[in-house]
PDB file of C-alpha atoms in Angstrom:
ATOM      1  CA  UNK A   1      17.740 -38.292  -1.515  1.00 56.00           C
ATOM      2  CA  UNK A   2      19.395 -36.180   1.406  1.00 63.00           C
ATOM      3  CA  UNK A   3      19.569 -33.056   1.620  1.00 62.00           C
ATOM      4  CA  UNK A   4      23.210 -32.384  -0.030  1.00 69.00           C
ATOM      5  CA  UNK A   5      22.169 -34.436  -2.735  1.00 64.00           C
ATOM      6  CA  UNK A   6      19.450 -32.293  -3.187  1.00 59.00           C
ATOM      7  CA  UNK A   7      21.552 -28.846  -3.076  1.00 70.00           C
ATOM      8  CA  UNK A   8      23.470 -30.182  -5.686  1.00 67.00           C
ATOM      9  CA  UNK A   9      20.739 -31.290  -8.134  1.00 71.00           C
ATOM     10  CA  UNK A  10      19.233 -27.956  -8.316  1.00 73.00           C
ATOM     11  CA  UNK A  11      22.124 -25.818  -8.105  1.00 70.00           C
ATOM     12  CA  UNK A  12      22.922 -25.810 -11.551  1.00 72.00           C
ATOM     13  CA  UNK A  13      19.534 -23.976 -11.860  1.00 76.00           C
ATOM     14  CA  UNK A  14      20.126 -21.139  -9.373  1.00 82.00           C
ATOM     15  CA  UNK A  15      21.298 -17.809 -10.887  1.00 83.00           C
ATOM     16  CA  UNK A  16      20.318 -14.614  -8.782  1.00 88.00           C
ATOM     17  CA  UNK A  17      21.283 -12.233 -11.812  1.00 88.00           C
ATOM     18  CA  UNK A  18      18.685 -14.106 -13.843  1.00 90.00           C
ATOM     19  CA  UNK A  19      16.355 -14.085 -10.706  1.00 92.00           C
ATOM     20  CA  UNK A  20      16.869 -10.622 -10.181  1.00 93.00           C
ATOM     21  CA  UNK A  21      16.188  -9.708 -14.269  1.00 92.00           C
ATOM     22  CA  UNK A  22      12.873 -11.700 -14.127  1.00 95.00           C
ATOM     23  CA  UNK A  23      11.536 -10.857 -10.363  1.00 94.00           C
ATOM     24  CA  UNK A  24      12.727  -7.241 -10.489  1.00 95.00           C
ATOM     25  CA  UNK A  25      11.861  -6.260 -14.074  1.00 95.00           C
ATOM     26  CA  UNK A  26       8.108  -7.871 -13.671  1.00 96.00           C
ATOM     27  CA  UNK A  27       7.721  -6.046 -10.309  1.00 95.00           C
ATOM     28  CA  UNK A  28       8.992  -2.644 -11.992  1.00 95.00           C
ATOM     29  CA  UNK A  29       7.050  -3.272 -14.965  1.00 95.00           C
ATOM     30  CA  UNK A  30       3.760  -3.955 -12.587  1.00 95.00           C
ATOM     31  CA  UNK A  31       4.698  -0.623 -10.156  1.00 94.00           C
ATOM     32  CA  UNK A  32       4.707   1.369 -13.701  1.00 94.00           C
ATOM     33  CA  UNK A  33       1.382   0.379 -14.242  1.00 91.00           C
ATOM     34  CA  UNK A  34      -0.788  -0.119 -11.848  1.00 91.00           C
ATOM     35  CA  UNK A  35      -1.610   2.153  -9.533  1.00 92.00           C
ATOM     36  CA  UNK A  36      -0.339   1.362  -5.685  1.00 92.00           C
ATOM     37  CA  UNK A  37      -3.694   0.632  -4.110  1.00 93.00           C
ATOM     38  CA  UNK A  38      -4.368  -2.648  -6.811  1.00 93.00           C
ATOM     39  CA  UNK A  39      -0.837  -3.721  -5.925  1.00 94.00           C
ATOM     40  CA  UNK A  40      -1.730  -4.071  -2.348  1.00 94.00           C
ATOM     41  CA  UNK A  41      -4.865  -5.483  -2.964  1.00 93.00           C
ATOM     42  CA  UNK A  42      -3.588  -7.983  -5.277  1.00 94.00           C
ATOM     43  CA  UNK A  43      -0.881  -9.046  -2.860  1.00 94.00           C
ATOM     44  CA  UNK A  44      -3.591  -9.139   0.365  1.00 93.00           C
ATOM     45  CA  UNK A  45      -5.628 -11.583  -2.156  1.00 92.00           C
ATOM     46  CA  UNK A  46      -3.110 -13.985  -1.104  1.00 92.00           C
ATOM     47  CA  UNK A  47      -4.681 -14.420   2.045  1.00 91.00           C
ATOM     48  CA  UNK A  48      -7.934 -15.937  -0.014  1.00 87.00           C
ATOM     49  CA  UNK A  49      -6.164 -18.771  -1.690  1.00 89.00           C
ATOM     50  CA  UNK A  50      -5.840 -20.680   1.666  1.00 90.00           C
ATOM     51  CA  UNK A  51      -9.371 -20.700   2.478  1.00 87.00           C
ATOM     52  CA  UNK A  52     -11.908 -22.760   1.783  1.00 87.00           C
ATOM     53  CA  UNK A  53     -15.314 -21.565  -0.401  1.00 90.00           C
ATOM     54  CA  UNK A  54     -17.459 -18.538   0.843  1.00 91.00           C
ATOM     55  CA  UNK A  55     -21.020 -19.674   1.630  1.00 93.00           C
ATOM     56  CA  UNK A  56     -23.652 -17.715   2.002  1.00 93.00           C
ATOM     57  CA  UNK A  57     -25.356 -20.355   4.410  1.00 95.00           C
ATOM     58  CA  UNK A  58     -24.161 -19.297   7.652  1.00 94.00           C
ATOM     59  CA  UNK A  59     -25.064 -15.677   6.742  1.00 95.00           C
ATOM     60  CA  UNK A  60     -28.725 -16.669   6.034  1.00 94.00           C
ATOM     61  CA  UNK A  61     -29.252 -18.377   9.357  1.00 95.00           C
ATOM     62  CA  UNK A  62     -27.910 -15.299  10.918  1.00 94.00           C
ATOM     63  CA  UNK A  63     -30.573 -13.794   8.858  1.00 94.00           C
ATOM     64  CA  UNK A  64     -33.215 -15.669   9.978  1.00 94.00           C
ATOM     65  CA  UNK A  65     -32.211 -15.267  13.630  1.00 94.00           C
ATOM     66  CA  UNK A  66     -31.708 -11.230  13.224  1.00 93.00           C
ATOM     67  CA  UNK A  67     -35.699 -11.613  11.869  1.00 92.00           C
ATOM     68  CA  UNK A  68     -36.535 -13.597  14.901  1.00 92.00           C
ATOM     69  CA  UNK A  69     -35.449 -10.816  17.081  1.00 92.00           C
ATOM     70  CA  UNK A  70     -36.647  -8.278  15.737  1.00 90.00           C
ATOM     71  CA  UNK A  71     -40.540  -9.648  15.749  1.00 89.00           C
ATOM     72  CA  UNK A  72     -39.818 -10.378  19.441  1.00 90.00           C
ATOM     73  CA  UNK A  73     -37.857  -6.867  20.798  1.00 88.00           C
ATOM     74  CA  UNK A  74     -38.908  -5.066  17.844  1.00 87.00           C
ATOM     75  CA  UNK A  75     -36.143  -4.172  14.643  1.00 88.00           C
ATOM     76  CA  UNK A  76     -34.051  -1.273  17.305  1.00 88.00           C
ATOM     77  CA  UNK A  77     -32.968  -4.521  19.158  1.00 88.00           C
ATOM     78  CA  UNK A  78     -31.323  -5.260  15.760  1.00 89.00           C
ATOM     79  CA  UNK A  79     -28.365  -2.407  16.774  1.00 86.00           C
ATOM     80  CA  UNK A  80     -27.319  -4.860  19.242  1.00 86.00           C
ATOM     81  CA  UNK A  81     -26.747  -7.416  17.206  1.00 86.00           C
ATOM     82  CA  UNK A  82     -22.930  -8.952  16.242  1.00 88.00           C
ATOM     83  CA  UNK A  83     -22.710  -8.877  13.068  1.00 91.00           C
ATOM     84  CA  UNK A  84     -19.081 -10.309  11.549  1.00 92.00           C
ATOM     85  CA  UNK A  85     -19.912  -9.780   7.934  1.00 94.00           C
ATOM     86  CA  UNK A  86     -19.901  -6.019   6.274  1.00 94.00           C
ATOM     87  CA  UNK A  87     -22.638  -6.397   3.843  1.00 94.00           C
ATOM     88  CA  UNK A  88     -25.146  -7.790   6.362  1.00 95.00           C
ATOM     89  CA  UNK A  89     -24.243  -5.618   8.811  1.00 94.00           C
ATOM     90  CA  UNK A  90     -24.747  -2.137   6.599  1.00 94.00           C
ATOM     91  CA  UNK A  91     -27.868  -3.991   5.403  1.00 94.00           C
ATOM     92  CA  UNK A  92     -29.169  -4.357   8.880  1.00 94.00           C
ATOM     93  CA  UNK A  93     -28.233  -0.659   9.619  1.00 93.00           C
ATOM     94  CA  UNK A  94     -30.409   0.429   6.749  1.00 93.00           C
ATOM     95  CA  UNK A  95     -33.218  -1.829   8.303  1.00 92.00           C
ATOM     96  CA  UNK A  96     -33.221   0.031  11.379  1.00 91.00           C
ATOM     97  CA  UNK A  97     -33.170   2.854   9.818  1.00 89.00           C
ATOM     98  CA  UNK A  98     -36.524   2.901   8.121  1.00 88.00           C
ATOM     99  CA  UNK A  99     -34.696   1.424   4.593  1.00 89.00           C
ATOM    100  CA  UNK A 100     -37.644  -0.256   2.575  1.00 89.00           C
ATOM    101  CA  UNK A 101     -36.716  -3.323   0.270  1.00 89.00           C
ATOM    102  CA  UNK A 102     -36.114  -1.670  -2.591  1.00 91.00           C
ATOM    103  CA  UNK A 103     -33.361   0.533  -0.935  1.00 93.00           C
ATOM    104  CA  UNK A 104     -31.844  -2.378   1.192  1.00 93.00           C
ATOM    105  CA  UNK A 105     -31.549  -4.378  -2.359  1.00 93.00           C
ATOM    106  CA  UNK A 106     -30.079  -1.207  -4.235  1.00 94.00           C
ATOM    107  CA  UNK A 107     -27.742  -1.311  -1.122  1.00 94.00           C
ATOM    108  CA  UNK A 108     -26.860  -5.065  -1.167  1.00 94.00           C
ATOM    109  CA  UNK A 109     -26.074  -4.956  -5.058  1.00 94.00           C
ATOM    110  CA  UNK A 110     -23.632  -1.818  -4.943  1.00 94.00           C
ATOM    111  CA  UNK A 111     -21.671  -3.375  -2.450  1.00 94.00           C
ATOM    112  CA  UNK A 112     -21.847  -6.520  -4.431  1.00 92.00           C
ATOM    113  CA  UNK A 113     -20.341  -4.333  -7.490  1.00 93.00           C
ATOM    114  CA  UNK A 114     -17.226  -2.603  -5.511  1.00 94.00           C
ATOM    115  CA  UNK A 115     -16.423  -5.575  -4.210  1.00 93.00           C
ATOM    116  CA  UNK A 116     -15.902  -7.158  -7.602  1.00 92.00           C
ATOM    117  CA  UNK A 117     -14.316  -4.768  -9.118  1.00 94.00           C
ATOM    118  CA  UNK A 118     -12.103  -4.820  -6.307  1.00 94.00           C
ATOM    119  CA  UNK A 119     -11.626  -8.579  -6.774  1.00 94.00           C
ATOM    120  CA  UNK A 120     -11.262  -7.670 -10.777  1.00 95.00           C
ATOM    121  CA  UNK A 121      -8.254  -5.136  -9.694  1.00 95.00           C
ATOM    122  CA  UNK A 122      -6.291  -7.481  -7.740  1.00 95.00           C
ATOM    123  CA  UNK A 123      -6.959 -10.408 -10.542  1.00 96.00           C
ATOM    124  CA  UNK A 124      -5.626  -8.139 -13.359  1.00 96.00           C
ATOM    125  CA  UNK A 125      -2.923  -7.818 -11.383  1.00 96.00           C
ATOM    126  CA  UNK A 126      -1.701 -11.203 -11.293  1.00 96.00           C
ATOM    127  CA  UNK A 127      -2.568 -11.412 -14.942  1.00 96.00           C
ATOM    128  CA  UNK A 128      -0.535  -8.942 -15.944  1.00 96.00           C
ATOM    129  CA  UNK A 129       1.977 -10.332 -13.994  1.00 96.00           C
ATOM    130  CA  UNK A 130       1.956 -13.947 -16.014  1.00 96.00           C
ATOM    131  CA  UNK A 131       1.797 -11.631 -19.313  1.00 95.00           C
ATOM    132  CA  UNK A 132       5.282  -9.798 -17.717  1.00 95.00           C
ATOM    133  CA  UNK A 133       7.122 -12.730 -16.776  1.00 96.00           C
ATOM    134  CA  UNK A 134       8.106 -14.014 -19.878  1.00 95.00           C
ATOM    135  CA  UNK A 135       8.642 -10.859 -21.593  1.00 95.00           C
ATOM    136  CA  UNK A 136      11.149 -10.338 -18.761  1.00 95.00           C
ATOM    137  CA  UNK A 137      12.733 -13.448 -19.365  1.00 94.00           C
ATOM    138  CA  UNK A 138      13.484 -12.688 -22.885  1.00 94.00           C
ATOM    139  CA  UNK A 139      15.274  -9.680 -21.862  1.00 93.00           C
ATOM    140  CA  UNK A 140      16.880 -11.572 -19.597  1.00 92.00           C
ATOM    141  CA  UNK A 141      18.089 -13.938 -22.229  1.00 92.00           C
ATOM    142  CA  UNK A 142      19.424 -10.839 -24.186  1.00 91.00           C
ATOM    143  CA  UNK A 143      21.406  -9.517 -21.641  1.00 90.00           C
ATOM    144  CA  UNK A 144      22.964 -12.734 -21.226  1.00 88.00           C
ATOM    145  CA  UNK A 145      24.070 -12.746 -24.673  1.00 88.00           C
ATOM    146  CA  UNK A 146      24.979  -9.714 -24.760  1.00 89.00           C
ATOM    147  CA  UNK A 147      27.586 -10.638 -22.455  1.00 84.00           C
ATOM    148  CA  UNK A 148      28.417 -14.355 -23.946  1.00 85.00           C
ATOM    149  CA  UNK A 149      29.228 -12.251 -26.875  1.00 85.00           C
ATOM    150  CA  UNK A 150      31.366  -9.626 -24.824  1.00 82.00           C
ATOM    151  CA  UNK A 151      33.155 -12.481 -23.467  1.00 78.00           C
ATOM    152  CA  UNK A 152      34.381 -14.141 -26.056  1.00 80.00           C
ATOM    153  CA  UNK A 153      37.761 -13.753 -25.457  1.00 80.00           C
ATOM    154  CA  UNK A 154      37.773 -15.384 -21.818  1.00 78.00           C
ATOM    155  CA  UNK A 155      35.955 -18.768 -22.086  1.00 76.00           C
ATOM    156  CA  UNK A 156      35.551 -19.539 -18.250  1.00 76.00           C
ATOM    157  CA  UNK A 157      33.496 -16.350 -18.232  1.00 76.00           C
ATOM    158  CA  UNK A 158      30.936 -17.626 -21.070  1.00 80.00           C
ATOM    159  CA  UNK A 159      29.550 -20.234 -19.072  1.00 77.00           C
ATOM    160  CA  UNK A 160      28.074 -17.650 -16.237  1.00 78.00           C
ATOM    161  CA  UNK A 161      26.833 -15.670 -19.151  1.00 80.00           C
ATOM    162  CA  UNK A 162      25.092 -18.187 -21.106  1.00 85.00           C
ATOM    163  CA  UNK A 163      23.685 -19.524 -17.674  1.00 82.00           C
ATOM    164  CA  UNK A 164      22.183 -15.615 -17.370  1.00 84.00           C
ATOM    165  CA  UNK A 165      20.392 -15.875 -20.603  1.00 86.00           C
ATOM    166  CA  UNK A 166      19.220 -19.503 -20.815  1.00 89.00           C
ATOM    167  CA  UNK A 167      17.893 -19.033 -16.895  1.00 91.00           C
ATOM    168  CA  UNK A 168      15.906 -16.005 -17.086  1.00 92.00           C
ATOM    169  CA  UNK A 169      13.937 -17.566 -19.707  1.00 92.00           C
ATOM    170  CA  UNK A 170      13.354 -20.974 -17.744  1.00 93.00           C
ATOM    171  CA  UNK A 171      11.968 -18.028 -14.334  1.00 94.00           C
ATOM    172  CA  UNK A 172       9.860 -16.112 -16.954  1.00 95.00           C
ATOM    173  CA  UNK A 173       7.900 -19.030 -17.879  1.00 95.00           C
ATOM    174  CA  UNK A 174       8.013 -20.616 -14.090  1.00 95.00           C
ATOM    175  CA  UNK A 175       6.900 -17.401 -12.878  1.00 95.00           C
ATOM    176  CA  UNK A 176       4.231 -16.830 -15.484  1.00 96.00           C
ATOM    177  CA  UNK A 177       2.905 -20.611 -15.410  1.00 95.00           C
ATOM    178  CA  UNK A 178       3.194 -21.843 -12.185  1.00 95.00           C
ATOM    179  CA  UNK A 179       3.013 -18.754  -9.970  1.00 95.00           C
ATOM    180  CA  UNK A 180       1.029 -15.387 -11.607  1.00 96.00           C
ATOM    181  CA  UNK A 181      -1.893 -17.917 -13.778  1.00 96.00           C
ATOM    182  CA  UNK A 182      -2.688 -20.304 -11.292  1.00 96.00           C
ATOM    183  CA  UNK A 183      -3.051 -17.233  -8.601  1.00 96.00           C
ATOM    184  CA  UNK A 184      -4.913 -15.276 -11.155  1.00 96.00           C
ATOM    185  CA  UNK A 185      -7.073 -18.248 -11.484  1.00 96.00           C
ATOM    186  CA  UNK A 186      -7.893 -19.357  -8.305  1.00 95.00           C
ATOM    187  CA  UNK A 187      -8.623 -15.488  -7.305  1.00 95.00           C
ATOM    188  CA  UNK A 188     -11.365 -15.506 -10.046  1.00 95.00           C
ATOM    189  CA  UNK A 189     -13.055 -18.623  -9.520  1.00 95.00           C
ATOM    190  CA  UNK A 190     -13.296 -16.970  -5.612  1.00 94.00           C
ATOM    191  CA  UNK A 191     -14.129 -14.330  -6.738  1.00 94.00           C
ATOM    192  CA  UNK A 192     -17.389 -15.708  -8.834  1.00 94.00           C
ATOM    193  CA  UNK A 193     -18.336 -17.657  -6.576  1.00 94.00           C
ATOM    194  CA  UNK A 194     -18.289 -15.113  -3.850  1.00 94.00           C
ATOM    195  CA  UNK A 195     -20.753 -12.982  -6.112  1.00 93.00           C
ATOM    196  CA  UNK A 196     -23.135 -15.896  -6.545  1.00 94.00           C
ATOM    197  CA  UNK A 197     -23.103 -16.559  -3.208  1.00 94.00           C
ATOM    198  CA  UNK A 198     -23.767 -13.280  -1.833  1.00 94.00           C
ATOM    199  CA  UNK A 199     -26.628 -12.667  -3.909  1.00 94.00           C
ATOM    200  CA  UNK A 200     -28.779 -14.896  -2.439  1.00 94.00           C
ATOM    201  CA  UNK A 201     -28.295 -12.771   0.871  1.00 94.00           C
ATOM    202  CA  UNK A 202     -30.370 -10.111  -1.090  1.00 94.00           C
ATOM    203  CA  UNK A 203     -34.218 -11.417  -0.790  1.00 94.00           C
ATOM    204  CA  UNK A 204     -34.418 -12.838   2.649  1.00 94.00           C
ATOM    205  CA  UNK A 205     -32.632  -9.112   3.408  1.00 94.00           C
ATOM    206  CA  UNK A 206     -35.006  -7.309   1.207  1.00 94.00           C
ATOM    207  CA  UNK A 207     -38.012  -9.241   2.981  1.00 93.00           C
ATOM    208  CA  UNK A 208     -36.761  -8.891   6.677  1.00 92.00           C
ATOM    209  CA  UNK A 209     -36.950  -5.108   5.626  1.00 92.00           C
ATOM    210  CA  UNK A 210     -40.112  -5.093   3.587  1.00 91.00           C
ATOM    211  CA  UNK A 211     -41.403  -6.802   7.210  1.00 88.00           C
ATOM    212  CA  UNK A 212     -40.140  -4.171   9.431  1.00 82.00           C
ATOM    213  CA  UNK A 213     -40.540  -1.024   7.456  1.00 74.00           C
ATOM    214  CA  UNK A 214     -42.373   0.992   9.188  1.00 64.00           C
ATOM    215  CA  UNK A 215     -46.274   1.643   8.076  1.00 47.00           C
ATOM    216  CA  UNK A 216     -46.828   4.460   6.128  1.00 38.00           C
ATOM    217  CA  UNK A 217     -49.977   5.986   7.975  1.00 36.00           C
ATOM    218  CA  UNK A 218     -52.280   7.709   4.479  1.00 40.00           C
ATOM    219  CA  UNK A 219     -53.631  11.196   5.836  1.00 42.00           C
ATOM    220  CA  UNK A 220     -57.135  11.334   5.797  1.00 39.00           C
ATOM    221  CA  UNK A 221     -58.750  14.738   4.659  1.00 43.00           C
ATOM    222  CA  UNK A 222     -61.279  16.663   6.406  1.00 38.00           C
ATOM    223  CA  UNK A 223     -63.871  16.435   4.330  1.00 44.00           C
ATOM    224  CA  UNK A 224     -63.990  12.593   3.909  1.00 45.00           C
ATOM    225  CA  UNK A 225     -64.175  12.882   8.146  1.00 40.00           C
ATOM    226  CA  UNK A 226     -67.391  14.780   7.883  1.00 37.00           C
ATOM    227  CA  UNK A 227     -68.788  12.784   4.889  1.00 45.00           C
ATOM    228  CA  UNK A 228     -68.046   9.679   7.400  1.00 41.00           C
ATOM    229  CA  UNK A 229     -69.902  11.921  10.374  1.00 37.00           C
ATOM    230  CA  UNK A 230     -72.546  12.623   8.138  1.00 43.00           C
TER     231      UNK A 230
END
């Protein structure tokens, strides 16, 4: 099949009114409610779909390594230290700042939470958007016959009218099914295995800091010196 033969098989199914109903009304619907910084987010989600799974593996070697360094140039030689991912790297800043394990785990596991419900903002986006499409498409269908029925009188305009309302009910449900759900899906499977992934950074994290905490020295009162003297 060339290309001609292809432009003519599927122009039958082209209608930018309809197009424009569904698209446009979904969009609207989704700018009405949901506030502008989930939009964005849900749209830069996009750039997850191509990629392949998150693994924590890499990170934990780093891990290992940053605990290497620090037993050899002590934990300050940790602030020179690259670190590409956000979590271990404000993990690693708490470490040389005195953070015991407790804290750097507290620490790991809000970051874990904001980023999830970030991940949960841009997924109820594209839900929302496969729960819009169709509803769109029915209105579409209305308006187109609304004007089948407007045009009654002029049968070579019934055809463009009837192609309106048939149309935007075949882009609501291609939108919805084959567009918003899978997107929505694939962005939540990410983003659970992202979570599971990133907590096992927390306990070789929370030991490299329970290691290089620094020792709490226990003042010694000046009585038990002179029972020692005595």
């Amino acid at each position: 099949m060339n290309e001609t033969d292809f432009t003519v098989l599927i122009a039958p199914y082209l209608d930018p009114a309809a197009a424009a109903i569904v698209a446009g009304g979904t969009l609207a619907a989704l700018i009405l409610r949901t506030q502008a910084r989930d939009l964005a987010r849900a749209v830069a989600a996009l750039r997850v779909l191509p990629r392949g799974r998150f693994r924590a593996d890499p990170l934990i070697d780093q891990i290992g390594a940053l605990g290497r360094i620090a037993q050899r140039h002590g934990v300050l030689a940790l602030d020179r230290s690259v670190i590409a991912d956000p979590d271990v790297a404000a993990a690693v800043a708490a470490i040389v700042d005195g953070a015991e394990g407790d804290a750097v785990a507290d620490l790991l596991e809000a970051r874990r939470m904001a980023r999830t419900e970030r991940h949960v903002a841009a997924i109820d986006v594209w839900a929302a958007a496969a729960e819009l499409a169709p509803a769109m498409g029915m209105i579409g269908t209305l308006i187109g016959l609304v004007r089948v029925f407007l045009k009654m009188n002029d049968p070579a305009a019934i055809g463009g009218a009837m192609a309106i309302a048939l149309l935007a009910t075949l882009y609501g449900a291609v939108l919805a099914s084959l567009i918003a759900l899978p997107v929505a899906a694939r962005l939540r499977r990410a983003a659970r295995e992202e979570a599971f992934e990133r907590l096992r950074l927390e306990a070789p994290l929370r030991l490299l800091a329970v290691r290089e905490a620094p020792r709490r020295r226990v003042p010694v009162m000046v009585e038990d010196d002179m029972e020692a003297l005595a």
